CSV table of C-alpha atoms in Angstrom, one decimal:
chain,number,residue,atom,x,y,z
D,1,MET,CA,-6.7,31.4,-8.5
D,2,SER,CA,-8.4,33.3,-5.6
D,3,ILE,CA,-7.7,32.3,-2.1
D,4,LYS,CA,-10.9,31.0,-0.5
D,5,THR,CA,-11.8,30.1,3.0
D,6,VAL,CA,-12.2,26.5,3.4
D,7,ALA,CA,-13.4,24.8,6.6
D,8,PHE,CA,-13.2,21.0,7.5
D,9,VAL,CA,-15.0,19.4,10.2
D,10,GLU,CA,-12.6,17.2,12.1
D,11,PRO,CA,-10.1,16.0,9.4
D,12,SER,CA,-9.1,12.4,10.4
D,13,PHE,CA,-8.4,9.3,8.7
D,14,TYR,CA,-9.2,10.0,4.8
D,15,GLY,CA,-10.3,13.7,6.0
D,16,VAL,CA,-6.5,14.5,6.3
D,17,SER,CA,-6.2,14.4,2.4
D,18,PHE,CA,-8.7,17.0,2.2
D,19,ALA,CA,-7.1,19.5,4.4
D,20,ARG,CA,-3.8,18.6,2.8
D,21,VAL,CA,-5.0,19.5,-0.9
D,22,ALA,CA,-6.9,22.5,0.2
D,23,TYR,CA,-3.6,23.7,2.1
D,24,GLU,CA,-1.3,23.0,-1.1
D,25,GLN,CA,-3.9,24.8,-3.3
D,26,GLY,CA,-3.1,28.0,-1.3
D,27,HIS,CA,-6.6,28.4,0.7
D,28,GLN,CA,-7.1,29.4,3.9
D,29,VAL,CA,-8.0,26.1,5.9
D,30,ILE,CA,-9.6,26.2,9.0
D,31,SER,CA,-10.2,22.9,10.9
D,32,ILE,CA,-13.2,22.6,13.1
D,33,VAL,CA,-12.1,20.3,16.1
D,34,SER,CA,-13.4,18.7,19.4
D,35,SER,CA,-10.0,19.2,20.8
D,36,THR,CA,-6.9,21.3,20.1
D,37,ASP,CA,-4.8,17.9,20.4
D,38,ASN,CA,-6.5,16.4,17.2
D,39,PRO,CA,-4.3,17.8,14.6
D,40,GLN,CA,-1.3,16.2,16.3
D,41,LYS,CA,-3.3,13.0,16.9
D,42,TYR,CA,-4.7,12.5,13.7
D,43,GLY,CA,-1.7,13.7,11.5
D,44,TYR,CA,-2.6,17.2,10.1
D,45,GLU,CA,-0.3,19.4,12.2
D,46,GLY,CA,1.0,21.9,9.9
D,47,ILE,CA,-1.5,22.0,7.2
D,48,TYR,CA,-4.2,24.3,8.4
D,49,HIS,CA,-4.1,27.8,9.4
D,50,ASP,CA,-6.6,28.1,12.2
D,51,LEU,CA,-8.9,26.0,14.6
D,52,ILE,CA,-12.2,26.4,15.7
D,53,VAL,CA,-13.2,24.3,18.7
D,54,ALA,CA,-16.7,22.8,18.9
D,55,ASP,CA,-18.6,19.7,19.8
D,56,ILE,CA,-18.5,18.0,16.6
D,57,ARG,CA,-21.3,15.7,17.8
D,58,ASP,CA,-23.9,18.3,18.1
D,59,GLU,CA,-25.3,20.4,15.1
D,60,GLU,CA,-26.0,23.5,17.1
D,61,SER,CA,-22.6,23.7,18.8
D,62,LEU,CA,-21.0,23.6,15.0
D,63,TYR,CA,-23.2,26.3,13.9
D,64,GLN,CA,-22.5,28.5,16.8
D,65,ALA,CA,-18.9,28.1,16.8
D,66,ILE,CA,-18.9,29.0,13.3
D,67,GLN,CA,-21.0,32.1,13.8
D,68,ALA,CA,-19.0,33.1,16.9
D,69,SER,CA,-15.5,32.8,14.9
D,70,PRO,CA,-13.7,35.5,13.0
D,71,TYR,CA,-15.2,33.4,9.8
D,72,ALA,CA,-18.6,34.1,10.4
D,73,GLY,CA,-20.2,34.8,7.0
D,74,LYS,CA,-16.9,34.4,5.3
D,75,LEU,CA,-16.6,30.7,4.6
D,76,ASP,CA,-16.5,29.8,1.0
D,77,ALA,CA,-17.1,26.0,1.9
D,78,LEU,CA,-17.7,23.8,4.8
D,79,ILE,CA,-16.7,20.1,4.2
D,80,PRO,CA,-17.3,17.0,6.2
D,81,ALA,CA,-13.7,15.2,6.8
D,82,THR,CA,-14.9,12.4,9.2
D,83,ASP,CA,-17.6,9.9,8.4
D,84,TYR,CA,-19.3,10.4,11.9
D,85,ALA,CA,-19.9,14.0,11.5
D,86,SER,CA,-21.0,14.3,7.6
D,87,HIS,CA,-24.7,14.7,8.1
D,88,LEU,CA,-24.3,17.4,10.9
D,89,THR,CA,-21.7,18.9,8.6
D,90,ALA,CA,-24.5,18.6,5.8
D,91,ARG,CA,-27.2,20.6,7.9
D,92,VAL,CA,-24.9,23.2,9.3
D,93,ALA,CA,-23.9,23.8,5.6
D,94,GLU,CA,-27.4,24.2,4.4
D,95,ARG,CA,-27.9,26.6,7.3
D,96,LEU,CA,-25.1,28.9,6.0
D,97,GLY,CA,-26.0,28.7,2.3
D,98,LEU,CA,-23.0,26.6,1.5
D,99,ARG,CA,-22.9,23.7,-1.1
D,100,GLY,CA,-23.0,20.0,0.2
D,101,ILE,CA,-24.9,17.0,0.1
D,102,PRO,CA,-28.5,17.2,1.1
D,103,TYR,CA,-28.7,16.4,4.9
D,104,GLU,CA,-31.3,13.9,4.3
D,105,SER,CA,-29.0,11.9,2.0
D,106,ALA,CA,-26.0,12.4,4.4
D,107,LEU,CA,-28.2,11.0,7.3
D,108,LYS,CA,-29.1,8.1,5.2
D,109,ALA,CA,-25.5,7.5,4.1
D,110,ARG,CA,-24.9,7.6,7.9
D,111,ASN,CA,-27.5,5.2,9.0
D,112,LYS,CA,-27.6,1.8,7.5
D,113,ASP,CA,-31.3,1.0,8.3
D,114,LEU,CA,-32.4,4.2,6.5
D,115,ALA,CA,-30.3,3.5,3.5
D,116,ARG,CA,-31.8,-0.1,3.4
D,117,GLN,CA,-35.2,1.3,3.4
D,118,ALA,CA,-34.2,3.8,0.5
D,119,TYR,CA,-32.9,0.9,-1.5
D,120,ALA,CA,-36.0,-1.2,-0.9
D,121,GLU,CA,-38.4,1.8,-2.0
D,122,HIS,CA,-36.4,2.5,-5.2
D,123,GLY,CA,-35.9,-1.2,-6.1
D,124,VAL,CA,-32.2,-1.0,-5.7
D,125,PRO,CA,-30.8,-4.7,-5.2
D,126,SER,CA,-29.8,-5.0,-1.5
D,127,ALA,CA,-29.9,-7.5,1.3
D,128,LYS,CA,-33.1,-8.5,3.3
D,129,PHE,CA,-33.0,-6.9,6.7
D,130,LYS,CA,-34.7,-6.2,9.8
D,131,LYS,CA,-34.0,-3.4,12.5
D,132,VAL,CA,-33.9,-5.0,16.2
D,133,LYS,CA,-33.5,-3.6,19.6
D,134,THR,CA,-33.6,-6.6,21.7
D,135,TYR,CA,-32.1,-10.0,21.5
D,136,GLU,CA,-35.9,-11.6,21.1
D,137,GLU,CA,-36.5,-9.3,18.0
D,138,ALA,CA,-32.9,-10.4,16.8
D,139,LEU,CA,-33.8,-14.1,17.2
D,140,ALA,CA,-37.1,-13.6,15.4
D,141,ALA,CA,-35.8,-11.6,12.6
D,142,SER,CA,-32.7,-14.2,12.0
D,143,ALA,CA,-35.3,-17.0,11.8
D,144,GLU,CA,-37.5,-14.9,9.1
D,145,ILE,CA,-34.4,-14.1,6.9
D,146,GLY,CA,-32.8,-17.4,7.4
D,147,TYR,CA,-29.3,-18.4,8.5
D,148,PRO,CA,-26.6,-17.2,8.1
D,149,VAL,CA,-27.1,-13.8,8.9
D,150,VAL,CA,-25.0,-10.6,9.7
D,151,LEU,CA,-25.4,-8.6,12.9
D,152,LYS,CA,-24.2,-5.1,12.9
D,153,PRO,CA,-24.6,-1.6,14.3
D,154,THR,CA,-26.9,0.7,12.4
D,155,ASN,CA,-24.3,3.8,12.4
D,156,ALA,CA,-20.8,2.5,13.0
D,157,ALA,CA,-17.9,2.0,10.7
D,158,SER,CA,-14.5,0.1,9.8
D,159,SER,CA,-16.4,-3.3,10.4
D,160,GLN,CA,-16.6,-2.5,14.2
D,161,ASN,CA,-18.9,-5.1,15.6
D,162,VAL,CA,-20.1,-6.7,12.5
D,163,TYR,CA,-20.5,-10.4,13.1
D,164,PHE,CA,-21.3,-13.3,10.7
D,165,ILE,CA,-24.0,-15.4,12.6
D,166,TYR,CA,-24.4,-19.1,11.7
D,167,ASP,CA,-27.0,-20.0,14.4
D,168,GLU,CA,-28.7,-19.3,17.6
D,169,THR,CA,-25.6,-19.7,19.6
D,170,ASP,CA,-23.6,-17.2,17.5
D,171,LEU,CA,-26.2,-14.8,17.6
D,172,LYS,CA,-26.6,-14.8,21.4
D,173,ALA,CA,-22.8,-14.5,21.8
D,174,ALA,CA,-22.7,-11.5,19.5
D,175,PHE,CA,-25.7,-9.8,20.8
D,176,ASP,CA,-24.4,-9.9,24.5
D,177,ILE,CA,-21.3,-7.8,22.8
D,178,ILE,CA,-22.8,-5.7,20.7
D,179,VAL,CA,-25.4,-4.0,23.4
D,180,GLU,CA,-22.2,-3.0,25.2
D,181,PHE,CA,-20.7,-1.1,22.1
D,182,LYS,CA,-22.1,2.3,23.1
D,183,VAL,CA,-19.5,4.9,21.7
D,184,THR,CA,-17.2,4.9,18.8
D,185,TYR,CA,-14.5,7.0,17.4
D,186,MET,CA,-14.5,10.9,18.6
D,187,ASP,CA,-17.0,9.7,21.4
D,188,PHE,CA,-20.0,9.6,18.7
D,189,LYS,CA,-22.9,7.6,20.4
D,190,VAL,CA,-23.6,4.1,18.8
D,191,ARG,CA,-27.4,3.9,18.3
D,192,ASP,CA,-29.0,1.1,20.5
D,193,GLU,CA,-30.7,-0.3,17.1
D,194,TYR,CA,-29.0,-3.1,15.3
D,195,LEU,CA,-29.7,-4.7,12.1
D,196,ILE,CA,-29.9,-8.3,11.0
D,197,GLU,CA,-29.2,-8.6,7.5
D,198,GLU,CA,-29.4,-11.6,4.8
D,199,TYR,CA,-25.7,-12.9,4.3
D,200,LEU,CA,-24.6,-12.1,0.7
D,201,GLU,CA,-22.5,-14.8,-0.9
D,202,GLY,CA,-20.0,-13.7,-3.6
D,203,PRO,CA,-16.8,-11.6,-4.2
D,204,GLU,CA,-16.7,-8.1,-2.6
D,205,PHE,CA,-16.1,-4.8,-4.7
D,206,SER,CA,-16.3,-1.0,-3.8
D,207,VAL,CA,-17.1,1.5,-6.6
D,208,GLU,CA,-15.3,4.7,-6.6
D,209,LEU,CA,-17.4,7.6,-8.1
D,210,PHE,CA,-17.7,11.4,-8.9
D,211,LEU,CA,-21.1,12.3,-9.7
D,212,ASN,CA,-22.3,15.5,-11.6
D,213,GLU,CA,-26.2,16.0,-11.6
D,214,GLY,CA,-26.4,12.1,-11.1
D,215,VAL,CA,-24.0,11.3,-14.1
D,216,PRO,CA,-20.6,9.8,-13.2
D,217,LEU,CA,-17.7,11.9,-14.3
D,218,PHE,CA,-15.4,9.3,-13.1
D,219,HIS,CA,-15.7,5.7,-11.9
D,220,THR,CA,-13.6,2.7,-11.5
D,221,VAL,CA,-14.0,-0.6,-9.3
D,222,THR,CA,-11.9,-1.9,-6.6
D,223,GLU,CA,-11.6,-5.5,-5.8
D,224,LYS,CA,-11.5,-6.4,-2.1
D,225,LEU,CA,-10.2,-9.3,-0.4
D,226,THR,CA,-11.4,-9.8,3.3
D,227,SER,CA,-10.4,-12.1,6.3
D,228,PRO,CA,-11.9,-15.4,7.0
D,229,LEU,CA,-15.4,-15.7,8.6
D,230,PRO,CA,-16.8,-14.9,11.3
D,231,TYR,CA,-15.2,-11.4,10.5
D,232,PHE,CA,-15.1,-8.9,7.6
D,233,VAL,CA,-11.9,-7.2,7.8
D,234,GLU,CA,-10.6,-5.9,4.7
D,235,ILE,CA,-7.0,-7.3,3.8
D,236,VAL,CA,-6.2,-6.5,0.2
D,237,HIS,CA,-7.6,-3.6,-2.0
D,238,THR,CA,-6.9,-3.9,-5.8
D,239,LEU,CA,-7.5,-1.0,-8.2
D,240,PRO,CA,-8.7,-1.3,-11.0
D,241,THR,CA,-10.4,-4.6,-10.4
D,242,PRO,CA,-8.3,-7.6,-11.7
D,243,SER,CA,-11.4,-9.9,-11.7
D,244,TYR,CA,-14.9,-9.9,-13.1
D,245,ALA,CA,-14.1,-7.3,-15.6
D,246,GLU,CA,-17.0,-8.1,-17.8
D,247,GLN,CA,-19.5,-7.4,-14.8
D,248,GLU,CA,-17.9,-3.9,-13.9
D,249,ASN,CA,-20.8,-2.1,-15.5
D,250,ASP,CA,-23.3,-3.9,-13.8
D,251,LEU,CA,-21.3,-3.1,-10.4
D,252,ILE,CA,-21.3,0.7,-11.4
D,253,ARG,CA,-24.8,0.9,-12.4
D,254,THR,CA,-26.0,-0.7,-9.2
D,255,ALA,CA,-23.8,1.9,-7.3
D,256,VAL,CA,-25.2,4.9,-9.1
D,257,ASP,CA,-28.8,3.8,-8.6
D,258,ALA,CA,-28.0,3.1,-4.9
D,259,LEU,CA,-26.8,6.7,-4.6
D,260,HIS,CA,-29.7,8.1,-6.6
D,261,ALA,CA,-32.0,6.1,-4.0
D,262,ILE,CA,-30.4,8.1,-1.2
D,263,GLY,CA,-30.2,11.5,-2.8
D,264,ILE,CA,-26.7,11.9,-3.8
D,265,VAL,CA,-26.2,13.0,-7.0
D,266,ASN,CA,-23.2,15.1,-6.7
D,267,GLY,CA,-19.6,14.8,-5.6
D,268,PRO,CA,-17.5,11.7,-4.5
D,269,SER,CA,-18.6,8.3,-3.2
D,270,HIS,CA,-17.6,5.2,-2.2
D,271,VAL,CA,-20.2,2.3,-2.6
D,272,GLU,CA,-19.4,-1.4,-1.4
D,273,VAL,CA,-21.1,-4.2,-3.5
D,274,LYS,CA,-21.0,-8.0,-3.5
D,275,LEU,CA,-21.3,-9.7,-6.7
D,276,THR,CA,-23.8,-12.4,-5.9
D,277,PRO,CA,-24.8,-15.2,-7.9
D,278,GLY,CA,-28.1,-13.3,-8.7
D,279,GLY,CA,-26.0,-10.1,-9.5
D,280,PRO,CA,-24.7,-6.9,-7.8
D,281,ARG,CA,-26.1,-6.2,-4.4
D,282,ILE,CA,-25.4,-3.1,-2.3
D,283,ILE,CA,-23.6,-3.5,1.0
D,284,GLU,CA,-23.4,0.2,2.0
D,285,VAL,CA,-22.8,3.6,0.4
D,286,ASN,CA,-20.6,6.3,1.9
D,287,GLY,CA,-20.9,9.9,0.3
D,288,ARG,CA,-17.4,10.8,0.4
D,289,PRO,CA,-14.1,9.4,-1.1
D,290,GLY,CA,-12.9,5.9,-0.3
D,291,GLY,CA,-11.0,5.3,2.8
D,292,ASP,CA,-8.3,2.6,3.4
D,293,ASN,CA,-5.7,4.7,1.2
D,294,ILE,CA,-8.0,3.9,-1.8
D,295,SER,CA,-8.5,7.4,-2.9
D,296,SER,CA,-5.4,9.0,-1.4
D,297,ASP,CA,-2.8,6.4,-2.9
D,298,LEU,CA,-4.4,3.6,-5.4
D,299,LEU,CA,-6.4,6.1,-7.4
D,300,VAL,CA,-3.3,8.6,-7.7
D,301,GLN,CA,-0.9,5.5,-8.4
D,302,ALA,CA,-3.2,3.7,-11.0
D,303,PHE,CA,-4.8,6.9,-12.8
D,304,GLY,CA,-3.2,10.2,-11.5
D,305,VAL,CA,-6.5,11.2,-10.2
D,306,ASP,CA,-6.7,13.2,-7.2
D,307,ILE,CA,-10.4,12.8,-6.0
D,308,PHE,CA,-9.7,15.0,-3.1
D,309,GLU,CA,-9.0,18.0,-5.2
D,310,ALA,CA,-11.9,17.4,-7.3
D,311,THR,CA,-14.0,17.4,-4.3
D,312,VAL,CA,-12.8,20.7,-3.0
D,313,ASN,CA,-13.2,22.2,-6.3
D,314,TYR,CA,-16.8,20.9,-6.2
D,315,TYR,CA,-17.6,22.4,-3.1
D,316,LEU,CA,-16.1,25.8,-4.2
D,317,GLU,CA,-18.0,25.7,-7.3
D,318,ARG,CA,-14.7,25.2,-9.4
D,319,PRO,CA,-14.1,23.6,-12.6
D,320,ILE,CA,-13.6,19.6,-11.8
D,321,ASP,CA,-10.5,18.0,-13.5
D,322,ILE,CA,-11.0,14.3,-12.8
D,323,GLN,CA,-9.7,12.7,-15.9
D,324,LYS,CA,-7.1,9.6,-15.8
D,325,LYS,CA,-3.7,10.9,-16.7
D,326,HIS,CA,-2.5,7.2,-17.0
D,327,GLU,CA,-3.6,3.7,-17.0
D,328,ARG,CA,-1.6,1.6,-14.2
D,329,ALA,CA,-2.8,-0.5,-11.4
D,330,ALA,CA,-2.1,-0.4,-7.6
D,331,ALA,CA,-2.9,-2.6,-4.6
D,332,ILE,CA,-2.8,-2.2,-1.0
D,333,ALA,CA,-2.1,-5.1,1.7
D,334,TYR,CA,-2.7,-5.1,5.4
D,335,VAL,CA,-0.8,-7.2,7.8
D,336,THR,CA,-2.8,-8.9,10.7
D,337,ALA,CA,-2.0,-10.7,13.6
D,338,ASP,CA,-2.7,-14.6,13.5
D,339,GLN,CA,-2.8,-14.8,17.2
D,340,ASP,CA,-3.7,-12.9,20.3
D,341,GLY,CA,-0.5,-11.5,22.1
D,342,LEU,CA,1.9,-8.8,22.5
D,343,PHE,CA,3.5,-7.3,19.4
D,344,GLU,CA,7.3,-7.1,18.6
D,345,SER,CA,7.9,-6.7,15.2
D,346,ILE,CA,7.1,-7.9,11.5
D,347,ASP,CA,9.8,-9.9,9.9
D,348,GLY,CA,10.6,-8.7,6.4
D,349,PHE,CA,8.5,-5.5,6.7
D,350,ALA,CA,11.6,-3.1,6.7
D,351,ALA,CA,12.9,-4.8,3.5
D,352,LEU,CA,9.7,-3.8,1.8
D,353,GLN,CA,10.9,-0.1,1.5
D,354,ALA,CA,13.7,-1.4,-0.8
D,355,HIS,CA,11.3,-3.3,-3.3
D,356,PRO,CA,11.0,-1.0,-6.3
D,357,GLN,CA,7.3,-1.8,-6.7
D,358,VAL,CA,6.5,-0.9,-3.4
D,359,VAL,CA,5.5,2.5,-3.1
D,360,ARG,CA,5.0,3.0,0.5
D,361,SER,CA,4.7,1.1,3.8
D,362,HIS,CA,3.5,1.9,7.1
D,363,LEU,CA,3.7,-0.1,10.6
D,364,ILE,CA,0.8,1.1,12.7
D,365,ALA,CA,1.5,-1.3,15.6
D,366,GLU,CA,4.3,-0.6,18.0
D,367,PRO,CA,6.5,-3.1,20.0
D,368,GLY,CA,4.8,-4.0,23.3
D,369,ASP,CA,1.3,-3.4,21.9
D,370,ALA,CA,-1.5,-5.9,22.5
D,371,VAL,CA,-2.7,-7.4,19.3
D,372,ALA,CA,-5.2,-9.8,18.4
D,373,VAL,CA,-6.9,-11.7,15.3
D,374,ALA,CA,-8.4,-8.9,13.3
D,375,ARG,CA,-12.1,-8.4,14.1
D,376,SER,CA,-12.4,-4.8,12.8
D,377,SER,CA,-10.0,-2.3,10.6
D,378,ASP,CA,-8.6,-1.1,14.1
D,379,ASP,CA,-6.8,-4.5,14.5
D,380,ARG,CA,-4.7,-4.2,11.5
D,381,LEU,CA,-0.8,-3.7,12.2
D,382,GLY,CA,0.4,-2.2,8.9
D,383,TYR,CA,0.2,-2.0,5.3
D,384,PHE,CA,2.3,-1.6,2.2
D,385,ILE,CA,1.2,-0.3,-1.4
D,386,THR,CA,2.2,-2.1,-4.7
D,387,THR,CA,2.1,-0.9,-8.2
D,388,ALA,CA,2.4,-2.7,-11.6
D,389,ASP,CA,1.4,-2.5,-15.1
D,390,THR,CA,-1.8,-4.6,-14.7
D,391,PRO,CA,-4.3,-5.0,-11.8
D,392,GLN,CA,-3.3,-9.0,-11.8
D,393,LYS,CA,0.4,-8.2,-11.3
D,394,ALA,CA,-0.4,-5.5,-8.5
D,395,LYS,CA,-2.7,-8.2,-6.7
D,396,GLN,CA,-0.3,-11.0,-7.2
D,397,LEU,CA,2.6,-9.1,-5.9
D,398,ALA,CA,0.9,-7.8,-2.9
D,399,LEU,CA,-0.1,-11.1,-1.9
D,400,GLN,CA,3.3,-12.7,-2.5
D,401,LEU,CA,5.1,-10.2,-0.3
D,402,LEU,CA,2.2,-10.4,2.3
D,403,GLY,CA,2.6,-14.1,2.4
D,404,ASN,CA,6.5,-13.6,3.1
D,405,LEU,CA,5.7,-11.5,6.3
D,406,GLN,CA,5.7,-12.9,9.6
D,407,VAL,CA,4.2,-11.4,12.9
D,408,VAL,CA,6.7,-11.9,15.9
D,409,TYR,CA,5.2,-11.8,19.3
D,410,ARG,CA,7.0,-10.7,22.7
D,411,GLN,CA,7.9,-13.3,24.7
D,412,GLN,CA,7.1,-13.3,28.5
D,413,GLU,CA,8.7,-15.1,31.3
D,414,ALA,CA,5.5,-17.7,31.3
D,415,GLY,CA,6.3,-18.0,27.7
D,416,ILE,CA,4.9,-16.6,24.3
D,417,VAL,CA,1.6,-14.6,24.9
C-alpha cells in the first residue's frame, strides 16, 4: 500500500480515532490545529507526523495555512475531525480539489435549522419547529407548536443548553440562560438564533451508516437511554438495539432519507431518531462516525467493524471493507452525579476492570472537581463498556453494574457540599 499524506482538521473526541487509524495504516498524518497544545489536550500526541497551525474557525485561514505549508499541492485527503469545523473543512477540500462531503450538505448537518428545512422540503418525518431570536418570538412559537417543546441552539452539540420546556415559566428561565451561551468548544461562536421544536415522545435511537452513492454499505441501530427530563443527556448506548427490532428497517430507511435530503450520499453518518407513536422522526443528522465511543468501541466489539478505517479509505478513494466480522453486542454506560458538589470518587468503579465482560472503563472526573447533575454530555463523570452474546445481555449487565456504583462527594468543614 502506497503512503499517502492525510490531513485532519483538529482531531478531538471521536476524531482522535481518525488520526490513529491513518497513522497505523502507515500514512503521513498532518494535524491542522488552532494550538500546538491541542495534541496533548485532546489525546493524540504521538499519532501524527507534523502540525499546521491555523484558525480552524475560519475557512480562509485554513486554506492559506495549507497553501503556505510544505504540503501545498501534496495532500491526498483533508478530513474533518471535529464537528464544528466540518463545513469549513468541506469548503477547503472543494477548493483543493479533494474528496469530501459537499459544503452545502456539511453546512446543513452543522446547523439544525437548515437541516429541519431540508427535511420539510423532502417530506422526511421530523419535528415541527420555528427559528427564533428573541424571547417574544420563542413565546409565540411555543404557543403555536404547543407545549411541551424543546429549546436548543442551532449549531451546538453534546446536548449543550438543550431544554425541555413545559410552560412559559420554563421558557423564560431557559431563554435567559441560552442567550448567554456565546462560545462553545474550541471557541467556535454559538449563533444567536435558536430553535423551538415540538417535543417528540418515544424511545431514542441512532442509526450508524456508511453510504456509497446513496446506498448503505453498512447499517445498524443503537438504542439510547437518556437522563430524566428536563435534560437529554445520553446515559447508555447499546449496539445493536435490544428493543424494537421489528421496526429497525423503518428507522434505517428514515435515516437514509434524511441524509439524502441534506445531500449526504457517501461516507459515514450518525443519525439520531425517535420512534414516536406515528413512526420514526428525525432528531438530527451528523455526517461523521458516531461519537460517545459508539464507533470507536461498540462497533468494533459488536461486529469487528472499523468505520474510521473505512472512512480514511473512502477519502483516499481506496477499496472499502466494512463487512461484519462477527455478531455480538456491546453497551456503554455513563456515570453521572445525583447532586451538585465536589467529586471524590466512585465506589465500585475500580473493580469494574476485573469484570470479565467489561472491556474498558475510564474515569473522567478527578478528586476535587466541581460536579453537578448532568445537563449535557460534558457533565458525565466516567464510563465503562460491556460485551455479551446478545444486545439484551449487554444492556442488562451495563444497567446492573451502573446501579451498583455510588458517587462519593468530598466533605468540607460545613458538611457535604
